GROMACS .gro file of C-alpha atoms in nm:
model
  133
    1MET     CA    1   0.000   0.000   0.000
    2GLU     CA    2   0.144   0.334  -0.106
    3LEU     CA    3   0.124   0.622   0.140
    4ALA     CA    4  -0.061   0.935   0.029
    5LEU     CA    5   0.151   1.246  -0.015
    6ALA     CA    6   0.069   1.566   0.170
    7SER     CA    7  -0.244   1.733   0.036
    8GLU     CA    8  -0.258   2.095  -0.077
    9ASP     CA    9  -0.485   2.173   0.221
   10SER     CA   10  -0.226   2.033   0.462
   11LYS     CA   11   0.057   2.225   0.295
   12THR     CA   12  -0.148   2.544   0.318
   13ALA     CA   13  -0.218   2.477   0.686
   14VAL     CA   14   0.156   2.445   0.760
   15GLU     CA   15   0.232   2.761   0.563
   16ASN     CA   16  -0.044   2.958   0.740
   17LEU     CA   17   0.057   2.842   1.087
   18VAL     CA   18   0.424   2.928   1.038
   19SER     CA   19   0.327   3.266   0.892
   20TRP     CA   20   0.100   3.329   1.192
   21TYR     CA   21   0.383   3.262   1.440
   22LEU     CA   22   0.612   3.494   1.243
   23ALA     CA   23   0.360   3.770   1.163
   24ASP     CA   24   0.524   4.023   1.396
   25LYS     CA   25   0.870   3.953   1.250
   26ILE     CA   26   0.773   3.964   0.882
   27ASN     CA   27   0.585   4.289   0.879
   28THR     CA   28   0.767   4.454   0.588
   29ALA     CA   29   0.878   4.342   0.245
   30ALA     CA   30   1.234   4.429   0.346
   31THR     CA   31   1.245   4.134   0.586
   32ALA     CA   32   1.382   3.848   0.378
   33ILE     CA   33   1.396   3.577   0.643
   34ALA     CA   34   1.261   3.534   0.995
   35THR     CA   35   1.286   3.252   1.247
   36VAL     CA   36   1.125   3.182   1.581
   37LYS     CA   37   1.241   2.903   1.814
   38PHE     CA   38   1.046   2.708   2.074
   39LEU     CA   39   1.136   2.451   2.338
   40THR     CA   40   0.852   2.210   2.406
   41ASN     CA   41   0.765   2.038   2.732
   42ASP     CA   42   0.885   1.716   2.566
   43ASN     CA   43   1.229   1.876   2.523
   44LEU     CA   44   1.200   1.922   2.146
   45LEU     CA   45   1.360   2.230   1.996
   46VAL     CA   46   1.142   2.358   1.709
   47HIS     CA   47   1.253   2.627   1.463
   48LEU     CA   48   0.992   2.791   1.238
   49THR     CA   49   1.137   2.987   0.946
   50ARG     CA   50   0.973   3.192   0.674
   51CYS     CA   51   1.173   3.317   0.374
   52ASN     CA   52   1.044   3.585   0.137
   53VAL     CA   53   1.296   3.529  -0.141
   54ALA     CA   54   1.147   3.475  -0.486
   55GLU     CA   55   1.351   3.166  -0.568
   56THR     CA   56   1.222   2.813  -0.622
   57THR     CA   57   1.539   2.647  -0.489
   58ILE     CA   58   1.503   2.811  -0.146
   59PRO     CA   59   1.221   2.690   0.079
   60GLN     CA   60   0.961   2.953   0.166
   61VAL     CA   61   0.867   2.770   0.485
   62LYS     CA   62   1.098   2.554   0.691
   63VAL     CA   63   1.022   2.368   1.012
   64GLN     CA   64   1.307   2.200   1.198
   65VAL     CA   65   1.247   1.963   1.487
   66PHE     CA   66   1.551   1.875   1.698
   67LYS     CA   67   1.529   1.577   1.931
   68ARG     CA   68   1.792   1.455   2.175
   69VAL     CA   69   1.907   1.101   2.108
   70ASP     CA   70   2.172   0.886   2.265
   71GLY     CA   71   2.502   1.055   2.181
   72GLY     CA   72   2.370   1.362   2.005
   73VAL     CA   73   2.078   1.526   1.830
   74ASN     CA   74   1.845   1.419   1.550
   75GLU     CA   75   1.712   1.693   1.322
   76THR     CA   76   1.407   1.637   1.105
   77GLY     CA   77   1.346   1.925   0.869
   78TYR     CA   78   1.040   1.999   0.658
   79GLN     CA   79   1.069   2.236   0.363
   80LEU     CA   80   0.785   2.388   0.161
   81TYR     CA   81   0.888   2.549  -0.168
   82ALA     CA   82   0.716   2.810  -0.386
   83ASP     CA   83   0.624   2.540  -0.640
   84HIS     CA   84   0.446   2.349  -0.357
   85ARG     CA   85   0.703   2.074  -0.321
   86PHE     CA   86   0.697   1.960   0.041
   87GLU     CA   87   1.005   1.764   0.140
   88LYS     CA   88   1.163   1.636   0.457
   89TYR     CA   89   1.517   1.545   0.549
   90THR     CA   90   1.693   1.398   0.850
   91ASN     CA   91   2.027   1.490   0.995
   92ASN     CA   92   2.176   1.281   1.273
   93MET     CA   93   2.432   1.483   1.463
   94LEU     CA   94   2.600   1.220   1.677
   95PHE     CA   95   2.897   1.334   1.878
   96GLY     CA   96   3.214   1.128   1.904
   97SER     CA   97   3.116   0.890   1.625
   98THR     CA   98   3.270   0.826   1.290
   99PRO     CA   99   3.170   1.109   1.059
  100ASP     CA  100   2.895   1.017   0.817
  101ALA     CA  101   2.758   1.219   0.532
  102SER     CA  102   2.437   1.397   0.623
  103ASP     CA  103   2.133   1.335   0.409
  104ALA     CA  104   2.010   1.687   0.486
  105ASN     CA  105   2.047   1.774   0.118
  106VAL     CA  106   1.835   1.479   0.009
  107GLY     CA  107   1.468   1.560   0.040
  108THR     CA  108   1.195   1.300   0.036
  109PRO     CA  109   0.826   1.384  -0.016
  110VAL     CA  110   0.620   1.432   0.300
  111THR     CA  111   0.322   1.200   0.346
  112GLU     CA  112  -0.020   1.312   0.464
  113GLN     CA  113   0.030   1.135   0.799
  114GLU     CA  114   0.367   1.305   0.852
  115VAL     CA  115   0.219   1.649   0.782
  116LYS     CA  116  -0.068   1.578   1.024
  117ASP     CA  117   0.186   1.485   1.293
  118LEU     CA  118   0.383   1.802   1.214
  119LEU     CA  119   0.068   2.015   1.245
  120VAL     CA  120   0.008   1.868   1.592
  121VAL     CA  121   0.359   1.976   1.696
  122ILE     CA  122   0.320   2.326   1.550
  123ASN     CA  123  -0.026   2.372   1.705
  124SER     CA  124   0.105   2.264   2.046
  125LEU     CA  125   0.367   2.541   2.049
  126GLN     CA  126   0.106   2.790   2.169
  127THR     CA  127   0.031   2.611   2.492
  128GLU     CA  128   0.297   2.346   2.547
  129ALA     CA  129   0.621   2.528   2.467
  130ARG     CA  130   0.814   2.840   2.548
  131GLN     CA  131   0.979   3.068   2.300
  132THR     CA  132   1.358   3.081   2.316
  133LEU     CA  133   1.595   3.354   2.204
   0.00000   0.00000   0.00000
């Protein structure tokens, strides 16, 4: 059974939520990029980024979720582009291990279930997280 890719409605929901969190930072056209960071009660570090550069190779919306793992940090990033590609990548930053190439430059399409899980995390930032500097 093949998993369904993220729907346009789900992509729009992610874009709208990130834009809502960054509305006070992106209040002029001169602001090219803005980021806000949150630390959740579950000890996840979440970065929400909005980029206003008219370029299809640069994501307009980026959500990064950092999770502590044994020996380091795991980053899962979600990138939404102007042409509505929605991709994710993982980056395992393990300290003291043999260096491996990161697959952060290799994006895979986001499934509908993954985007629903991501929306739960983003929605919870209002009540179950604190904003960091």
